[in-house]
mmCIF file with all atom_site columns, C-alpha atoms and ligand atoms in Angstrom:
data_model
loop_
_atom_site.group_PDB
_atom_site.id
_atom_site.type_symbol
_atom_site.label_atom_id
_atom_site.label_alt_id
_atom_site.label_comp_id
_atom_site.label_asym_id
_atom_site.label_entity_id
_atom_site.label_seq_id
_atom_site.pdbx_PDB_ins_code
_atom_site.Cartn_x
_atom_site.Cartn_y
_atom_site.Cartn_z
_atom_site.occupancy
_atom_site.B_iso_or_equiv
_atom_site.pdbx_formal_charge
_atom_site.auth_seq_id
_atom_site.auth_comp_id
_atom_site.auth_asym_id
_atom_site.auth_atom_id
_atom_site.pdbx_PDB_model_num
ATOM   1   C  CA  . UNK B 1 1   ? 0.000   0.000   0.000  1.00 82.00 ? 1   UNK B CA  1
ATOM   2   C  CA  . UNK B 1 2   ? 1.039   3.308   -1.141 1.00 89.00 ? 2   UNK B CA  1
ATOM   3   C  CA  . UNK B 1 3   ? 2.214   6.442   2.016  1.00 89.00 ? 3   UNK B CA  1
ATOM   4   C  CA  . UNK B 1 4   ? -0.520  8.236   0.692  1.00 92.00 ? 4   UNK B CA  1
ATOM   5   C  CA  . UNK B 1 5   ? -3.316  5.572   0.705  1.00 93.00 ? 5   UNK B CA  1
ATOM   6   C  CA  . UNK B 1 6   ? -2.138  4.633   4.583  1.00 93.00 ? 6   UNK B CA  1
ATOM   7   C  CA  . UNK B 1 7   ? -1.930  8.408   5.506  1.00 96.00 ? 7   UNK B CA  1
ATOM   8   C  CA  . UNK B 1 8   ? -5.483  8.516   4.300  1.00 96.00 ? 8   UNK B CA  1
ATOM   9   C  CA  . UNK B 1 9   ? -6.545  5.865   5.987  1.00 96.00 ? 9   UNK B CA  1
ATOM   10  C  CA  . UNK B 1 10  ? -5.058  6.874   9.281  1.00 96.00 ? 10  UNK B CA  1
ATOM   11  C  CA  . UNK B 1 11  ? -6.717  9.797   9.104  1.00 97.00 ? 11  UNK B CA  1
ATOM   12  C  CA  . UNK B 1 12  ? -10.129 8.223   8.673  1.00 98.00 ? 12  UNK B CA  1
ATOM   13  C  CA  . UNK B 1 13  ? -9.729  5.865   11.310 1.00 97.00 ? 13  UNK B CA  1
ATOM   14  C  CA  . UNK B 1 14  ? -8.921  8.948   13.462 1.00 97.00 ? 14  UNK B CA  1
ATOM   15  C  CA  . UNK B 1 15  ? -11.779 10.816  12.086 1.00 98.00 ? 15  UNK B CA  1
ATOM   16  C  CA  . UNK B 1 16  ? -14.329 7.733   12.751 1.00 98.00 ? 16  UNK B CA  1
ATOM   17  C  CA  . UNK B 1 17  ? -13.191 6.936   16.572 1.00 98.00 ? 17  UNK B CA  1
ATOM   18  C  CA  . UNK B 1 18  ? -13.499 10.173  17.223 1.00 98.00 ? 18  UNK B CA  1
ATOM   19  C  CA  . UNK B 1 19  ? -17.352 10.490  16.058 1.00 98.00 ? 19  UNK B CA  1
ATOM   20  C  CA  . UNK B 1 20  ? -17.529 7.042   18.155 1.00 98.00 ? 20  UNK B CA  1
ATOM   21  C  CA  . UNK B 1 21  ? -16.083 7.852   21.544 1.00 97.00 ? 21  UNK B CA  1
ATOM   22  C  CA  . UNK B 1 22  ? -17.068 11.820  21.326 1.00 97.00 ? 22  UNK B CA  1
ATOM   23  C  CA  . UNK B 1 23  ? -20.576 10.777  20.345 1.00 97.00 ? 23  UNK B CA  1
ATOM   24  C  CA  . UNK B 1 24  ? -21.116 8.763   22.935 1.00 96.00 ? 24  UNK B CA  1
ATOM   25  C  CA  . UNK B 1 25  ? -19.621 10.959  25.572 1.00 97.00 ? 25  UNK B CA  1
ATOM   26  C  CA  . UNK B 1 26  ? -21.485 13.598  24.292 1.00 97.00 ? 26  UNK B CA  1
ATOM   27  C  CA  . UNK B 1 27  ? -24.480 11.500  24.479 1.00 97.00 ? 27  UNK B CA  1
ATOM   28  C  CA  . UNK B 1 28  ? -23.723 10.915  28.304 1.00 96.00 ? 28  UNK B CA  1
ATOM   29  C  CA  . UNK B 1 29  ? -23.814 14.380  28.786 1.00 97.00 ? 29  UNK B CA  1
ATOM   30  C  CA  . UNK B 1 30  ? -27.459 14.835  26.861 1.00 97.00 ? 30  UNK B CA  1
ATOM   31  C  CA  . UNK B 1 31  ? -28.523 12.397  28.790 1.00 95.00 ? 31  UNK B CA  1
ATOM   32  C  CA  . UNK B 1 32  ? -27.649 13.816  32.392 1.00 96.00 ? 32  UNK B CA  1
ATOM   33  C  CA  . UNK B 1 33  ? -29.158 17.299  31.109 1.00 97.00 ? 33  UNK B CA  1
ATOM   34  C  CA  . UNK B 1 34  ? -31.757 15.580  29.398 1.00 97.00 ? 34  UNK B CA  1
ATOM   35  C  CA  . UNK B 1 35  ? -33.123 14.279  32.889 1.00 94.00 ? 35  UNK B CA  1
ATOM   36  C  CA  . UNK B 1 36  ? -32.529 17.085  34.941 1.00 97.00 ? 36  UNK B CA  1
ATOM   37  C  CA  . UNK B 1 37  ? -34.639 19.892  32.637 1.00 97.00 ? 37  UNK B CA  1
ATOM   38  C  CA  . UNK B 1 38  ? -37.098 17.186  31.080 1.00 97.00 ? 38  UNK B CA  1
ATOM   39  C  CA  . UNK B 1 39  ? -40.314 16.280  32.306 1.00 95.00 ? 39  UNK B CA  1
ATOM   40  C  CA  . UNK B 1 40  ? -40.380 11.930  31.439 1.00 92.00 ? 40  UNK B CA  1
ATOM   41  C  CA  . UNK B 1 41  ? -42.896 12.104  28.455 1.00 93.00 ? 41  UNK B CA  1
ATOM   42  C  CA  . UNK B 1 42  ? -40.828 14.702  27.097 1.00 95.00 ? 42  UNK B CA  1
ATOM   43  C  CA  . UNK B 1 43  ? -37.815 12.661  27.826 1.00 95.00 ? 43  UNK B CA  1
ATOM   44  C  CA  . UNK B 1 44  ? -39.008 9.381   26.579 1.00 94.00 ? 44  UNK B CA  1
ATOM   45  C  CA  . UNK B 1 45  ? -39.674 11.235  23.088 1.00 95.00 ? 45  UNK B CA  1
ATOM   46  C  CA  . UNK B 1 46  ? -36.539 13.375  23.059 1.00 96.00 ? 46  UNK B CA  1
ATOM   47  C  CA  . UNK B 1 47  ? -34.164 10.086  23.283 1.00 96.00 ? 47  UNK B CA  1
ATOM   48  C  CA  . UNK B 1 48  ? -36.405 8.480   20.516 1.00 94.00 ? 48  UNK B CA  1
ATOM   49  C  CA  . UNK B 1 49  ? -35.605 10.967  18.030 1.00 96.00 ? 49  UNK B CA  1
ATOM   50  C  CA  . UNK B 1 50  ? -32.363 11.372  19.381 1.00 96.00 ? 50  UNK B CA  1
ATOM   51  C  CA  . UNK B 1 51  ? -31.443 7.427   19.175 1.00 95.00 ? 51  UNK B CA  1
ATOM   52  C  CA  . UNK B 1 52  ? -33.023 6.895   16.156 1.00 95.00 ? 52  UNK B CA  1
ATOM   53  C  CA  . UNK B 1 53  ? -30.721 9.900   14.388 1.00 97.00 ? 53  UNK B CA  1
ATOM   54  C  CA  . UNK B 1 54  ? -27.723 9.005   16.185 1.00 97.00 ? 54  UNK B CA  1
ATOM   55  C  CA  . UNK B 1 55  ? -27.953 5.366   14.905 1.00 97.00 ? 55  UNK B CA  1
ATOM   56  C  CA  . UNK B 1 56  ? -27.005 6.959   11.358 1.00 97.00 ? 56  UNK B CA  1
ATOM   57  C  CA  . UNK B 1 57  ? -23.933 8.728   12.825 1.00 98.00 ? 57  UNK B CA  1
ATOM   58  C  CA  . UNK B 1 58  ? -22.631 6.260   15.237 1.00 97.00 ? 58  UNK B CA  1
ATOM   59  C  CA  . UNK B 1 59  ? -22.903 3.094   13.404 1.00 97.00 ? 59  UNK B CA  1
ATOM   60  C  CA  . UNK B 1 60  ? -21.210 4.399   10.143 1.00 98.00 ? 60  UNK B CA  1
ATOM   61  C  CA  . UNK B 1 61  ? -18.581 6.154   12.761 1.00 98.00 ? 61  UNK B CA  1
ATOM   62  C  CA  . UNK B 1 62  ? -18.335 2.431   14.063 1.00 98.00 ? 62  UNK B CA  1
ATOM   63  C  CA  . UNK B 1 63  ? -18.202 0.102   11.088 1.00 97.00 ? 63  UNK B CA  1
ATOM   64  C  CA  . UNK B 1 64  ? -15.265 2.846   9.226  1.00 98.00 ? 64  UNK B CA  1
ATOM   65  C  CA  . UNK B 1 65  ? -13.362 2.764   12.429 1.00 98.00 ? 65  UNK B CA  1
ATOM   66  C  CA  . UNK B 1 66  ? -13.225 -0.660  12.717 1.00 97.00 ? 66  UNK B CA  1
ATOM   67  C  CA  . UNK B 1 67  ? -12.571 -1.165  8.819  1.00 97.00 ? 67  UNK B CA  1
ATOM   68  C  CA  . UNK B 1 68  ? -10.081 1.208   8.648  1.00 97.00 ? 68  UNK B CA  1
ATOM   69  C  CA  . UNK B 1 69  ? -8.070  -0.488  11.303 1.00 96.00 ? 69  UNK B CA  1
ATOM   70  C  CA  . UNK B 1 70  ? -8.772  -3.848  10.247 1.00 95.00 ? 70  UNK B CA  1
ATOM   71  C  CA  . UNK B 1 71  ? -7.442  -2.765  6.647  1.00 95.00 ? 71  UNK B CA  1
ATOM   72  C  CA  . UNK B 1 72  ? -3.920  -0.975  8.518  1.00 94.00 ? 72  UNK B CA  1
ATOM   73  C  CA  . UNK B 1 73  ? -3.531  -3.847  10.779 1.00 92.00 ? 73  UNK B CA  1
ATOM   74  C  CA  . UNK B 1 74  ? -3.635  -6.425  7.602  1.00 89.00 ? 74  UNK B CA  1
ATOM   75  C  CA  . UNK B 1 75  ? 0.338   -6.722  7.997  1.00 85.00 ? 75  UNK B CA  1
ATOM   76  C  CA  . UNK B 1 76  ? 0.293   -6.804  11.879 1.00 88.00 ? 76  UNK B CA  1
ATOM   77  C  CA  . UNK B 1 77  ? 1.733   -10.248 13.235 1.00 86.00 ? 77  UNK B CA  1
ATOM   78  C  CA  . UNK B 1 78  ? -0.779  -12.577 14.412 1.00 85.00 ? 78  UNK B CA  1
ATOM   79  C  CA  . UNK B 1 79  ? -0.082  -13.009 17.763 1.00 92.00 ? 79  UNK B CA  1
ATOM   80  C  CA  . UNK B 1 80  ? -2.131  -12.537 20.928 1.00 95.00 ? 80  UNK B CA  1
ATOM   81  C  CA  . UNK B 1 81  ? -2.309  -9.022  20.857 1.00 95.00 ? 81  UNK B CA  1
ATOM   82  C  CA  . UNK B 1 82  ? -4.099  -9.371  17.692 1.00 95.00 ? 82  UNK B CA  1
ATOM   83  C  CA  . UNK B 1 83  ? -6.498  -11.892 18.590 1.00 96.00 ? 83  UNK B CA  1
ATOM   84  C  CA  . UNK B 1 84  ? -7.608  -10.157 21.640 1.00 96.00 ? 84  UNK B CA  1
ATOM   85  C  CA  . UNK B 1 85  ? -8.230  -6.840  20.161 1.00 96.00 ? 85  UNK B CA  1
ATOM   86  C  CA  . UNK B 1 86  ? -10.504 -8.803  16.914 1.00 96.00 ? 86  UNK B CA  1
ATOM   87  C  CA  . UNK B 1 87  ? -12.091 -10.715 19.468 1.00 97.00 ? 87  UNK B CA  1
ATOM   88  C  CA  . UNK B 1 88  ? -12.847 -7.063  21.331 1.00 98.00 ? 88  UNK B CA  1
ATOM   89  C  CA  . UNK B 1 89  ? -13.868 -5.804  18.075 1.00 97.00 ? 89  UNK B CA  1
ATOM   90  C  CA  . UNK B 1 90  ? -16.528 -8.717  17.894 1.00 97.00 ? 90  UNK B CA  1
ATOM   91  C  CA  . UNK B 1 91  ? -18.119 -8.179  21.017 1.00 98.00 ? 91  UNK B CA  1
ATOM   92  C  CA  . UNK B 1 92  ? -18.005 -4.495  20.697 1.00 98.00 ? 92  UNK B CA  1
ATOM   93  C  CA  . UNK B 1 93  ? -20.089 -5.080  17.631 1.00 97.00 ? 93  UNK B CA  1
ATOM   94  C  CA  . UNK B 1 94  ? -22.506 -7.890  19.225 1.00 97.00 ? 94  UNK B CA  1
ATOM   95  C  CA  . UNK B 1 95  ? -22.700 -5.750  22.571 1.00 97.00 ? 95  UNK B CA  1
ATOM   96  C  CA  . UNK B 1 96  ? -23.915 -2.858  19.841 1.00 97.00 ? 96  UNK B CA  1
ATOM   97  C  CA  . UNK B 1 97  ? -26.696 -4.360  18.232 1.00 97.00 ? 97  UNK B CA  1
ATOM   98  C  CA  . UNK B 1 98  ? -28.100 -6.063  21.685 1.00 97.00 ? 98  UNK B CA  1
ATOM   99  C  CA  . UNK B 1 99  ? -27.919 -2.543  23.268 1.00 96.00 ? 99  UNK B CA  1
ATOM   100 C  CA  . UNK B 1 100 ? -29.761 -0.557  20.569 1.00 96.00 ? 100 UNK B CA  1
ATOM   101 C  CA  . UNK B 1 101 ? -32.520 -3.376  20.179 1.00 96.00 ? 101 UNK B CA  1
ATOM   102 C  CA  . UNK B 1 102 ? -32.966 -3.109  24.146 1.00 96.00 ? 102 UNK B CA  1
ATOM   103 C  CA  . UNK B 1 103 ? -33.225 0.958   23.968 1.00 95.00 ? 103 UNK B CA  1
ATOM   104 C  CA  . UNK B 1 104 ? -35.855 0.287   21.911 1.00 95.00 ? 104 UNK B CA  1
ATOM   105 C  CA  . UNK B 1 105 ? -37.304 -1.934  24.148 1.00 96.00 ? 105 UNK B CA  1
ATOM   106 C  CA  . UNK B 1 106 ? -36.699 0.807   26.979 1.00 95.00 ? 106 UNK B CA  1
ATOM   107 C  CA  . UNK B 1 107 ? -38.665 3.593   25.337 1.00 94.00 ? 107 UNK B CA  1
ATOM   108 C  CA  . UNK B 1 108 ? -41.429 0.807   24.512 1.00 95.00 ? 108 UNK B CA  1
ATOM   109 C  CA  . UNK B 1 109 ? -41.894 0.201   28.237 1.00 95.00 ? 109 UNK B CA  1
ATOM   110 C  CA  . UNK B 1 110 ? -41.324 4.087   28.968 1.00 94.00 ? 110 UNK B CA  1
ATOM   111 C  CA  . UNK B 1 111 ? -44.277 4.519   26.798 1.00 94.00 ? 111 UNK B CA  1
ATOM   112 C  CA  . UNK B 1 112 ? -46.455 1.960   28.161 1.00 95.00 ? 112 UNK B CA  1
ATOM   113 C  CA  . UNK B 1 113 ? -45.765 3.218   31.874 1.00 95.00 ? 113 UNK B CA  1
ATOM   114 C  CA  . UNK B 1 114 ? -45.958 6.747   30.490 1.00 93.00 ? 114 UNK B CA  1
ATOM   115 C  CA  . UNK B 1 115 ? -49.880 5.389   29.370 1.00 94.00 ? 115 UNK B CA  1
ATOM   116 C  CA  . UNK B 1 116 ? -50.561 3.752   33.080 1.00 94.00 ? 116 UNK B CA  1
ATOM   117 C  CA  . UNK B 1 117 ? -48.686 5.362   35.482 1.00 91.00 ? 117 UNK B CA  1
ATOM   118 C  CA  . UNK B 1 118 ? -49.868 3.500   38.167 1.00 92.00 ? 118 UNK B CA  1
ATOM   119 C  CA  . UNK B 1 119 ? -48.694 0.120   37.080 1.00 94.00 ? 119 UNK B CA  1
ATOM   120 C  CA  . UNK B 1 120 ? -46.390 -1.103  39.579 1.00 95.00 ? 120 UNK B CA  1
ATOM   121 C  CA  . UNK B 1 121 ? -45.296 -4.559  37.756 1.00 96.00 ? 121 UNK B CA  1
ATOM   122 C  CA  . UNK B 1 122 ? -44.322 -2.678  34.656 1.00 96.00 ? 122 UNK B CA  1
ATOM   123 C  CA  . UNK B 1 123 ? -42.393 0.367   36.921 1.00 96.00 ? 123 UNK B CA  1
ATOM   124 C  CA  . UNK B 1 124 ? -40.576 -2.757  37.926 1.00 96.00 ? 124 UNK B CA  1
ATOM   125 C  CA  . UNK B 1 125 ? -39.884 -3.493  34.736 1.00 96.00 ? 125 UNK B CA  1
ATOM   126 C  CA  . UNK B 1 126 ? -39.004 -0.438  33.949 1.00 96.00 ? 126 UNK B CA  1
ATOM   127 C  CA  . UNK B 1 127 ? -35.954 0.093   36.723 1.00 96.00 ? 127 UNK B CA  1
ATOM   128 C  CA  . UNK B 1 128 ? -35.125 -2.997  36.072 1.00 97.00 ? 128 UNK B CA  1
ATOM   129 C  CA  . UNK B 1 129 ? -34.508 -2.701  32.823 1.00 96.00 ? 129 UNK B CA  1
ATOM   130 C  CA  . UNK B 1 130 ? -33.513 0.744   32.936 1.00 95.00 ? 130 UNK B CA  1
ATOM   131 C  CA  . UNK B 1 131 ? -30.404 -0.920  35.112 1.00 96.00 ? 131 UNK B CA  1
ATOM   132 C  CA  . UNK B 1 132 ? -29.792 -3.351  32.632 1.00 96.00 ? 132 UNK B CA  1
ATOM   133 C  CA  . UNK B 1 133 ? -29.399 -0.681  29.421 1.00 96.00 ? 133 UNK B CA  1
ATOM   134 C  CA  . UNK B 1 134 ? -27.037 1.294   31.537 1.00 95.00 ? 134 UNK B CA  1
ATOM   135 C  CA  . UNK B 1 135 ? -24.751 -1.598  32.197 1.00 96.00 ? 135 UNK B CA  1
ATOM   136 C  CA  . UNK B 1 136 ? -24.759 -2.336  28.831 1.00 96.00 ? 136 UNK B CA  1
ATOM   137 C  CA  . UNK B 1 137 ? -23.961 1.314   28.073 1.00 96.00 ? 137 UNK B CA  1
ATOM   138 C  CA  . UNK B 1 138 ? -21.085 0.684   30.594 1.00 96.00 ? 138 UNK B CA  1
ATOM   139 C  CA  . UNK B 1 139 ? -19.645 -2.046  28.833 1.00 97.00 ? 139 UNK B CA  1
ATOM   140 C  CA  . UNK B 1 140 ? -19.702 -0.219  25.317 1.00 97.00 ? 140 UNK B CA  1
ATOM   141 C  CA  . UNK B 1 141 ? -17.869 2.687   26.391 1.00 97.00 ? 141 UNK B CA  1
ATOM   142 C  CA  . UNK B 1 142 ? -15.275 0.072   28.096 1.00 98.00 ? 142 UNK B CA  1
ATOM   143 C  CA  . UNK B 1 143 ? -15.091 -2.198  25.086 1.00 98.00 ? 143 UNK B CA  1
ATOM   144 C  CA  . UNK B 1 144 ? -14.334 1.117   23.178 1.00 98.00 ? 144 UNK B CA  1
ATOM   145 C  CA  . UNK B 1 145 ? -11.664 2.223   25.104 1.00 97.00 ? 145 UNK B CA  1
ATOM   146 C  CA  . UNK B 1 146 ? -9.925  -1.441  25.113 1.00 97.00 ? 146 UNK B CA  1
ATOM   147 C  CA  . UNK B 1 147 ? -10.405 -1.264  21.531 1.00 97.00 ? 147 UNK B CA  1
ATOM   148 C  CA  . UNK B 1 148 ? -8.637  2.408   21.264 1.00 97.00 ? 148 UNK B CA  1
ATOM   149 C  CA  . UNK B 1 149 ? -5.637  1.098   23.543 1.00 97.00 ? 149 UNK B CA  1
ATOM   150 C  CA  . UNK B 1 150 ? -5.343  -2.180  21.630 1.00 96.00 ? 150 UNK B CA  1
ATOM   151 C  CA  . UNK B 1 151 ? -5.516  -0.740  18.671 1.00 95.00 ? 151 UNK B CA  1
ATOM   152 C  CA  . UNK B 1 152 ? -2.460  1.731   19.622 1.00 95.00 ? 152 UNK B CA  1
ATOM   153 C  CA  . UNK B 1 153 ? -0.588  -1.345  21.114 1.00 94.00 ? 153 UNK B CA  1
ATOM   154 C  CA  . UNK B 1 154 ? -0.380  -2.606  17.924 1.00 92.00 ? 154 UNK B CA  1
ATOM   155 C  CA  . UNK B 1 155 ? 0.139   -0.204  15.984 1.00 91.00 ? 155 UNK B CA  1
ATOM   156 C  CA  . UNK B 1 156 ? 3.275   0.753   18.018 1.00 87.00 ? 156 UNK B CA  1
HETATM 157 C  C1  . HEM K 2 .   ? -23.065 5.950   20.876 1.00 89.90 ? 201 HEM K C1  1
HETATM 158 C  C2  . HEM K 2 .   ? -23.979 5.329   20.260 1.00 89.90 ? 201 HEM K C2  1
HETATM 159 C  C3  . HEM K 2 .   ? -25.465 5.306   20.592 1.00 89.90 ? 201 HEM K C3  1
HETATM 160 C  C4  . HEM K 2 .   ? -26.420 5.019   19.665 1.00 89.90 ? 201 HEM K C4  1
HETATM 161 C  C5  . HEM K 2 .   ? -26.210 4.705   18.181 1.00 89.90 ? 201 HEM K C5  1
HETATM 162 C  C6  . HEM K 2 .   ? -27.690 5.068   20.344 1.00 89.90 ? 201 HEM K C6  1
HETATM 163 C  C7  . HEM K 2 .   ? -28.905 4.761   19.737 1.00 89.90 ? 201 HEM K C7  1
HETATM 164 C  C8  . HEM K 2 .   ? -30.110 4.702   20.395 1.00 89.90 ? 201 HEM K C8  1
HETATM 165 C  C9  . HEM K 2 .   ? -31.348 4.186   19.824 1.00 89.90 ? 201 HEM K C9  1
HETATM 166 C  C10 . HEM K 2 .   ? -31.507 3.619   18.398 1.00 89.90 ? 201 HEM K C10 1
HETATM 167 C  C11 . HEM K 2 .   ? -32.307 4.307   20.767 1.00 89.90 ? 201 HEM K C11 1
HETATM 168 C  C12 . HEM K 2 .   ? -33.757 3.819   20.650 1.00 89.90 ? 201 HEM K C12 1
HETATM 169 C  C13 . HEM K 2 .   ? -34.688 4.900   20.115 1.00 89.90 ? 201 HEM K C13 1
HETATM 170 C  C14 . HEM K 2 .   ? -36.044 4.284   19.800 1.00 89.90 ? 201 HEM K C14 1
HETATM 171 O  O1  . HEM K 2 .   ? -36.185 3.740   18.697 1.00 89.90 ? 201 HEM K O1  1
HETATM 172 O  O2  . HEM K 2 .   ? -36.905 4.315   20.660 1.00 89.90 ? 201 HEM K O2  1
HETATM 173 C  C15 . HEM K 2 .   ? -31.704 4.918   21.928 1.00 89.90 ? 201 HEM K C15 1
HETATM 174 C  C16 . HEM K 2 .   ? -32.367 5.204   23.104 1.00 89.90 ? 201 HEM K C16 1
HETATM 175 C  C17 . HEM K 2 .   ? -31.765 5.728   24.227 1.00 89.90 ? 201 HEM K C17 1
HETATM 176 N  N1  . HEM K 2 .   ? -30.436 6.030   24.400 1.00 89.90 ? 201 HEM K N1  1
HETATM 177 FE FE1 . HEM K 2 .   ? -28.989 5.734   23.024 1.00 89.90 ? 201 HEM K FE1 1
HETATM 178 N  N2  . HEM K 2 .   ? -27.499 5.401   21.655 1.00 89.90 ? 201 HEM K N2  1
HETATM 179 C  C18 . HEM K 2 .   ? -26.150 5.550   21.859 1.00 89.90 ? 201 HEM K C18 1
HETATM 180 C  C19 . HEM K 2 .   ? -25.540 5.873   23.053 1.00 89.90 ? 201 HEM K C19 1
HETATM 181 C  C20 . HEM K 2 .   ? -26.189 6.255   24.210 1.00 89.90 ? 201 HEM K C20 1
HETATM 182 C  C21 . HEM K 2 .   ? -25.559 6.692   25.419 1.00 89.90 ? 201 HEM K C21 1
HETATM 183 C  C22 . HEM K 2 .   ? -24.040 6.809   25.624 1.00 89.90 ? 201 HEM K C22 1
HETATM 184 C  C23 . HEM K 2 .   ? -26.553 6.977   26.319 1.00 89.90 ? 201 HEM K C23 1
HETATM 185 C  C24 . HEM K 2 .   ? -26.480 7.452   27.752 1.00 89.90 ? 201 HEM K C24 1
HETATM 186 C  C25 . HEM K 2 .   ? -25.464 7.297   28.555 1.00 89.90 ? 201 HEM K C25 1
HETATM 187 C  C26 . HEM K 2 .   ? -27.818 6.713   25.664 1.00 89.90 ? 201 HEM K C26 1
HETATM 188 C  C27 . HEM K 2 .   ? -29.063 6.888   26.243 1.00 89.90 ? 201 HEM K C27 1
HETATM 189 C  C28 . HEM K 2 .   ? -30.259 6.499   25.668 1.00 89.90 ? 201 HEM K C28 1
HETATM 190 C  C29 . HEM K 2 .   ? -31.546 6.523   26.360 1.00 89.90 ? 201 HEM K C29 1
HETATM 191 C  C30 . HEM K 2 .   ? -31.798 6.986   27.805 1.00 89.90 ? 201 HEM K C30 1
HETATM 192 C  C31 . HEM K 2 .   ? -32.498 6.049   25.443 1.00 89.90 ? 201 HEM K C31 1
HETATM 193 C  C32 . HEM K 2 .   ? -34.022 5.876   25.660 1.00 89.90 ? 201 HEM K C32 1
HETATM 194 C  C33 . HEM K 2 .   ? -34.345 4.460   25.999 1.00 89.90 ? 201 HEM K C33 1
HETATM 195 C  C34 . HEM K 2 .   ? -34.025 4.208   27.460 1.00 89.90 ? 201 HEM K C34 1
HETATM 196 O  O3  . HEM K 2 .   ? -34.659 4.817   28.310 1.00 89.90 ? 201 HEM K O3  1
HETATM 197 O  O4  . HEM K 2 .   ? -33.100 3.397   27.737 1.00 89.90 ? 201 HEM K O4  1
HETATM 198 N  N3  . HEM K 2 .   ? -27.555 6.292   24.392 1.00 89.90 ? 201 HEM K N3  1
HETATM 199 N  N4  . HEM K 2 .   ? -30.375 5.150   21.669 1.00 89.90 ? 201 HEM K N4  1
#
């Protein structure tokens, strides 16, 4: 591969994590100010349209990233180091697509406790699951840093 094509490529991998990890961050942050000024109906819709936008800027920021580096790493030696950052890769992607199908789920129940506030089995449900999507939020944001740090142990 040409300098030019793997400058170019650096830079978009750059580029990309930094829409990833920024955009999520920055999400973080909506969603603390989000809570404190919103009243929960208003909340509930705010984070679908948010969500539901956002899913066009972080996946492509996701699936460039992780091409881009898969495509500079091509002639990195197969060790450990390299199995352990693909396998991080994996269940970054997996760990995605299970948390955005349960934030749907979330603003589902939201919704249907938003309809019958005084449903104390689906409240439950609610916290409950409202516990469960930030875990998994949790775990994204650490499986993205792993993958940043891997990423620059190999590369160095
Ligand atoms: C970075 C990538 C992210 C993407 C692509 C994303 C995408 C989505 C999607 C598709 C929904 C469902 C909207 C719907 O159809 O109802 C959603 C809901 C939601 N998201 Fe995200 N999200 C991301 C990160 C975050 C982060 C970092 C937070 C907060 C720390 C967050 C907080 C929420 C909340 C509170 C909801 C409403 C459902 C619920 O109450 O759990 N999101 N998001």
């Amino acid at each position: 591969m040409s300098d030019g094509l793997e400058a170019t490529l650096l830079a978009v991998l750059v580029v990309a994590t930094s829409i990833w990890v920024g955009g999520y961050i920055a999400i973080a942050v909506v969603a603390r100010a989000a809570t404190a000024t919103l009243t929960p109906d208003a909340r509930v819709a705010f984070f679908r349209s948010l969500g539901r936008l956002y899913f066009w800027v972080g996946t492509p920021a996701l699936v460039v990233a992780l091409a881009s580096g898969a495509i500079l790493a091509r002639d990195v030696d197969h060790g450990a180091l390299f199995t352990a950052t693909v396998v991080v890769a994996v269940v970054l992607l997996v760990s995605f697509a299970v948390a955005v199908g349960q934030a749907r789920r979330m603003t589902r129940l939201r919704r249907a406790l938003l309809a019958a506030p005084g449903d104390t089995a689906l409240a439950e449900r609610v916290r409950r699951g409202a516990r469960a999507a930030g875990s998994l939020r949790g775990l994204l944001g650490l499986l993205s840093l792993a993958l940043v740090v891997l990423g620059a142990c190999l590369a160095t």
